Short mmCIF file of C-alpha atoms in Angstrom, two decimals:
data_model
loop_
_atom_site.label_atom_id
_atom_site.label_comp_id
_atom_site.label_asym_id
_atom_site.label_seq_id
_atom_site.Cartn_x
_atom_site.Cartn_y
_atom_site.Cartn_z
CA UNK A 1 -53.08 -77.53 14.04
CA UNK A 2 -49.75 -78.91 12.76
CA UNK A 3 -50.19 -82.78 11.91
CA UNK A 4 -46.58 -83.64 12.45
CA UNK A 5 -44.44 -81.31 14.46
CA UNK A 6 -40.76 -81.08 15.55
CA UNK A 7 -38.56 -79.60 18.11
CA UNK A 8 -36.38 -77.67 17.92
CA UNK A 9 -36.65 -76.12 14.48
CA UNK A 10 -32.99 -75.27 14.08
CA UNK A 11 -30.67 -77.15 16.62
CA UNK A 12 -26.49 -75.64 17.12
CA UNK A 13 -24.56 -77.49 18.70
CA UNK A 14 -20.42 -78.68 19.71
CA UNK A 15 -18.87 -81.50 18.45
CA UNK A 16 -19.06 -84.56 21.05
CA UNK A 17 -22.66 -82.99 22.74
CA UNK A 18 -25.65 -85.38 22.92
CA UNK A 19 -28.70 -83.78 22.01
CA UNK A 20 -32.21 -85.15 21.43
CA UNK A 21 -35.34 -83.82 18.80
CA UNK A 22 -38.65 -84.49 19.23
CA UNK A 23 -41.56 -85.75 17.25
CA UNK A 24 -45.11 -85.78 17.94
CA UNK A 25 -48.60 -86.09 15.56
CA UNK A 26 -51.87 -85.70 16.04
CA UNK A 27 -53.17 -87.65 13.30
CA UNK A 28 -53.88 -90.78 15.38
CA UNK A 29 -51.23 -92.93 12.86
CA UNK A 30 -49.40 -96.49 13.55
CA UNK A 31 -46.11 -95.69 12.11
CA UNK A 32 -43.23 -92.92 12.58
CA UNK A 33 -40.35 -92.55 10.92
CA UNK A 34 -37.03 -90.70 11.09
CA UNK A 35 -35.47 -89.82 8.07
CA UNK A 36 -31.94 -87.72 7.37
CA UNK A 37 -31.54 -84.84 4.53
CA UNK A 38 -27.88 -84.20 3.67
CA UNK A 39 -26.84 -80.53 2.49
CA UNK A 40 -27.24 -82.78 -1.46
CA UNK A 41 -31.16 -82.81 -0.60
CA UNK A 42 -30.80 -86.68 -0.34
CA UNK A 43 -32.96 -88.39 1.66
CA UNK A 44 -32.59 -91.34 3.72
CA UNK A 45 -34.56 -93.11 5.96
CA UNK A 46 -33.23 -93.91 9.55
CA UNK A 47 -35.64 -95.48 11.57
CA UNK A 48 -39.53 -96.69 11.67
CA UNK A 49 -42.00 -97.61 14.06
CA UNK A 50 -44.85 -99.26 14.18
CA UNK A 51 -46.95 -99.03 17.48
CA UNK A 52 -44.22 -98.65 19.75
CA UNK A 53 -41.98 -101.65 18.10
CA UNK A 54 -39.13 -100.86 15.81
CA UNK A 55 -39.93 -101.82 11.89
CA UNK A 56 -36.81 -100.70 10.31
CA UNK A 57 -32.75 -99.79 11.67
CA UNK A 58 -31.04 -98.71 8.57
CA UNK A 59 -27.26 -98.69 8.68
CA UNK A 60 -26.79 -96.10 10.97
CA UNK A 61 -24.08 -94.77 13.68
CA UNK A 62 -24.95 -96.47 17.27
CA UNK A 63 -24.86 -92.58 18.48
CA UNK A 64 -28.14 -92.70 16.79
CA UNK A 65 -31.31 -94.11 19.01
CA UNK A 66 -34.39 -93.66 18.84
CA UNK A 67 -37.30 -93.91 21.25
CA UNK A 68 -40.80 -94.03 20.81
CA UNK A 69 -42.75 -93.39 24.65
CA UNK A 70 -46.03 -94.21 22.71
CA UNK A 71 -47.40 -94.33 19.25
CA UNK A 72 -48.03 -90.35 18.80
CA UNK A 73 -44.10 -89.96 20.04
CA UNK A 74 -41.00 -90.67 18.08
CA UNK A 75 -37.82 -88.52 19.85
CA UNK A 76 -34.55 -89.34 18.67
CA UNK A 77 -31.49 -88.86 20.83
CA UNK A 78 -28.11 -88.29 19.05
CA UNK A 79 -24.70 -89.37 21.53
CA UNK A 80 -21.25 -87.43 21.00
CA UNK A 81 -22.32 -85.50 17.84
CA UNK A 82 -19.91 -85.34 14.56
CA UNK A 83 -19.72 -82.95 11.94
CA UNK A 84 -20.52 -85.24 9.65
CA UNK A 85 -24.01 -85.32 11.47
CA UNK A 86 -24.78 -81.74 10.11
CA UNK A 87 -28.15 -82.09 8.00
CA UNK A 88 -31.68 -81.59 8.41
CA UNK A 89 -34.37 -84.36 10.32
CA UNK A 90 -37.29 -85.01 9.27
CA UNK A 91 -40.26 -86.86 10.91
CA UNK A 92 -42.68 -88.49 9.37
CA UNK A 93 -45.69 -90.12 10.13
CA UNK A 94 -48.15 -92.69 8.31
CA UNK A 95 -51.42 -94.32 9.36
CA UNK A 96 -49.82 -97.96 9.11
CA UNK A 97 -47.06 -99.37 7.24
CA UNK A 98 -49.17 -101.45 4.45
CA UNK A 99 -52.81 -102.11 3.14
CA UNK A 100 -53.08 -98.80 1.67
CA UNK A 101 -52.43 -96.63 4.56
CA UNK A 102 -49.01 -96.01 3.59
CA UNK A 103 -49.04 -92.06 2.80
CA UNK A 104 -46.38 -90.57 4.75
CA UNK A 105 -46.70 -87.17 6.51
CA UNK A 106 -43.59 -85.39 7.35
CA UNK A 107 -42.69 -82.83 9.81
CA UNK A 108 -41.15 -79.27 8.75
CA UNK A 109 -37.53 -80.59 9.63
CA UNK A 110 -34.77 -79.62 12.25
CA UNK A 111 -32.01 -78.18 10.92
CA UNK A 112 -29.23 -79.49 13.01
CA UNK A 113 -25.86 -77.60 12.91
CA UNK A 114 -22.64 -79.45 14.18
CA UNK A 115 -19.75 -77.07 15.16
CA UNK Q 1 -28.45 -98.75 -5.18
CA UNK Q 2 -32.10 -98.99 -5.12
CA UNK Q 3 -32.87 -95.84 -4.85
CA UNK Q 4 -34.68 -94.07 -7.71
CA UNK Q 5 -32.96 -91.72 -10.22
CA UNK Q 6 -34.43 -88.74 -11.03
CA UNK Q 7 -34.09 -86.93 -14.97
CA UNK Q 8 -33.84 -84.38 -15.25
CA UNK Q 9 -31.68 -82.72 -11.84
CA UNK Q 10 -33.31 -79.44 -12.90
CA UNK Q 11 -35.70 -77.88 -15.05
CA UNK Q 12 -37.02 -74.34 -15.81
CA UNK Q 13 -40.36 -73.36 -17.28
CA UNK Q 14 -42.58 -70.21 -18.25
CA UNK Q 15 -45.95 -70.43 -16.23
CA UNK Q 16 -48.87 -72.17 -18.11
CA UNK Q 17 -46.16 -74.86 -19.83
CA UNK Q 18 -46.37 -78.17 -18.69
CA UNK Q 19 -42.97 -79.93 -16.83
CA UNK Q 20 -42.52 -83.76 -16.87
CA UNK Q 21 -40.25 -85.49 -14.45
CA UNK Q 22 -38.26 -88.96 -14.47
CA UNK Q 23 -37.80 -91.50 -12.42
CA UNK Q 24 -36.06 -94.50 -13.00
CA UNK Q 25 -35.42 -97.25 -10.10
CA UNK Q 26 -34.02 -100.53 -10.14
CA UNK Q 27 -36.04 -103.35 -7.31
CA UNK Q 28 -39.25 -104.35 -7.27
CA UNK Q 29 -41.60 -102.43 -5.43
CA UNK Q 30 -45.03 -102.09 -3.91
CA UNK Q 31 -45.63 -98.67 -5.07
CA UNK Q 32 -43.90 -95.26 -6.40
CA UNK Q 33 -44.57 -91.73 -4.47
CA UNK Q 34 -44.21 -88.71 -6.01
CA UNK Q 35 -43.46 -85.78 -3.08
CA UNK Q 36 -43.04 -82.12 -3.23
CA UNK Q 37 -40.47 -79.76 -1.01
CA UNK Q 38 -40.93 -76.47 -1.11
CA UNK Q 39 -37.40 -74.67 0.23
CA UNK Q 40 -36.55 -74.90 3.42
CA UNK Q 41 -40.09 -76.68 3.94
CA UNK Q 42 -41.12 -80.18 4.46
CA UNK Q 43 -42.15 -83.04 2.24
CA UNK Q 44 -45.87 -83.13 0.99
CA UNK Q 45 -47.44 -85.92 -0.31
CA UNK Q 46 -48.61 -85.82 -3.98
CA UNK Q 47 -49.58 -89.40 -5.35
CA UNK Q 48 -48.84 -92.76 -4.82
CA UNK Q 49 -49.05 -95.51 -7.54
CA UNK Q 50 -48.91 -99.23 -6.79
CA UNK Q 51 -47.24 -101.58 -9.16
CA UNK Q 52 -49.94 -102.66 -10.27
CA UNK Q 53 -51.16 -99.34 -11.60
CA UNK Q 54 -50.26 -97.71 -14.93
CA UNK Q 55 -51.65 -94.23 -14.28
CA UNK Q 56 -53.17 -91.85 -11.83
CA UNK Q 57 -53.96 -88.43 -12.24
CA UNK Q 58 -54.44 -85.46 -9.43
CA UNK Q 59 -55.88 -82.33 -9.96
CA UNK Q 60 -52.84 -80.86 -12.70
CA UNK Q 61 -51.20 -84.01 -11.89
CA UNK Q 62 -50.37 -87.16 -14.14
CA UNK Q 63 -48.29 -90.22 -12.58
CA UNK Q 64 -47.76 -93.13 -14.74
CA UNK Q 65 -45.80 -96.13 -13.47
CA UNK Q 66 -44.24 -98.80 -16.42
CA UNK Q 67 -42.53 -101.80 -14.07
CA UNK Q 68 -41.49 -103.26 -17.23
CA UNK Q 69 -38.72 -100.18 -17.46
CA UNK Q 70 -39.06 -99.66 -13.89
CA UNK Q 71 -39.57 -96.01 -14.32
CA UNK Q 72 -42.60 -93.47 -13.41
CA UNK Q 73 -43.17 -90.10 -15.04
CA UNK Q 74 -44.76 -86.87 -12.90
CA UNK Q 75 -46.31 -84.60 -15.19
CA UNK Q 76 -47.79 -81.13 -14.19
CA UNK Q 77 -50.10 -79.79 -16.95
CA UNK Q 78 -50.51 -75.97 -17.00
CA UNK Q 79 -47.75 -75.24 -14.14
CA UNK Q 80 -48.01 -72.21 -11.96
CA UNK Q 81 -45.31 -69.87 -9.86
CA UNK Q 82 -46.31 -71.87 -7.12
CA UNK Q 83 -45.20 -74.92 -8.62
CA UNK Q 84 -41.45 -73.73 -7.82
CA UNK Q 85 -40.21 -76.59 -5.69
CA UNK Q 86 -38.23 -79.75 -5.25
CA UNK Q 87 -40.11 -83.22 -6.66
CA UNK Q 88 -38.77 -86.37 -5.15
CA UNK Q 89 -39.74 -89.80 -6.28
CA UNK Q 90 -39.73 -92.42 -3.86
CA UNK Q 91 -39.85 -96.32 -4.10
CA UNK Q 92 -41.68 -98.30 -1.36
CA UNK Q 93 -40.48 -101.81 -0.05
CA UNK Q 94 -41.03 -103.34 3.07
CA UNK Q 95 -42.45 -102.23 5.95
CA UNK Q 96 -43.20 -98.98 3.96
CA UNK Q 97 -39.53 -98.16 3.39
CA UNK Q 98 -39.01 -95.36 1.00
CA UNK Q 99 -36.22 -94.59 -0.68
CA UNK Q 100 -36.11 -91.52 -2.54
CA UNK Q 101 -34.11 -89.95 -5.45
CA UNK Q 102 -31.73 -86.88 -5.73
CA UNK Q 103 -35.12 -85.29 -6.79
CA UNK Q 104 -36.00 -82.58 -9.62
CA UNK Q 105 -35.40 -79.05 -8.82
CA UNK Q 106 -38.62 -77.20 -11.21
CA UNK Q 107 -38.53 -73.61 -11.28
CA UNK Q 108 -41.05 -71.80 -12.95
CA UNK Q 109 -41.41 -68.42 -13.96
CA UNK Q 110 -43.83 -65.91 -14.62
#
């Protein structure tokens, strides 16, 4: 059983398309996270949430937003799509956000391809 | 930037050796996370070390965390083929923010 999955694995796509990816776990955690891997391997986070409520916006495009239907659920929806947004998503999940539950669990990435 | 600085961006072994990785970072934290990518894979979880820690160890694993110099070490005693991946340090604020190095690209060789 895969803790934290994704869809789609590999996403292609045209410039100026809105497209969404998916994030679900199974491991009963608090807190989901959305985090961006350029084609440097450097990670950034994007977005967290804690039960439903939004914990942390880094600076990101408005095209971004993400939405969390419950606390197993954390889809994020991408508007008019750059090139620039090429790079791969990861998910990641943690039980909460402090008090030693902090461990973060990450999907296997989506490989998102702007053309 | 905050974000930690890994040292060094690569490194290449012989199987059984042991590889130590850097990571220097400038804030004050809560705690230091050491991750693992294999290619093309996600990130796993290795060991997390609070500030007010000095050393952990995990299986092959060694962490040690000096806040004075704001830098951690990863060491992996006897390494193995397997051991080929990407390390990433990671710093933790608020609200469990991490922010994560360029990482440490370890290949290691039979």
């Amino acid at each position: 059983d895969t803790a934290v999955s994704q869809t789609p694995k590999y996403l292609v796509t045209q410039m100026g398309n809105d497209k969404s990816i998916k994030c679900e776990q199974n491991l009963g955690h608090d807190t989901m996270y959305w985090y961006k891997q350029d084609s440097k391997k450097f990670l950034k986070i994007m977005f967290s949430y804690n039960n439903k409520e939004l914990i942390i916006n880094e600076t990101v495009p408005n095209r971004f937003s993400p939405k969390s239907p419950d606390k197993a659920h954390l889809n994020l929806h991408i508007n008019s799509l750059e090139l620039g947004d090429s790079a791969v998503y990861f998910c990641a999940s943690s039980q909460d956000s402090t008090g030693g539950k902090e461990t973060q669990y990450f999907g296997p990435g989506t490989r998102l391809l702007v053309l | 930037s905050q974000q930690g600085e890994e040292d060094p961006q690569a490194l290449s072994i012989q199987e059984g050796e042991n590889a130590t990785m850097n990571c220097s970072y400038k804030t004050s934290i809560n705690n230091l996370q050491w991750y693992r990518q294999n290619s093309g894979r996600g990130l796993v979880h290795l060991i997390l070390i609070r500030s007010n820690e000095r050393e952990k160890h995990s299986g092959r694993l060694r962490v040690t965390l000096d806040t004075s110099k704001k830098s951690s070490s990863l060491l992996i005693t006897a390494s193995r083929a397997a051991d080929t991946a990407s390390y990433f340090c990671a710093i933790s604020g608020g609200y469990n923010k991490l922010i994560f190095g360029a990482g440490t690209r370890l290949a290691v060789h039979p």
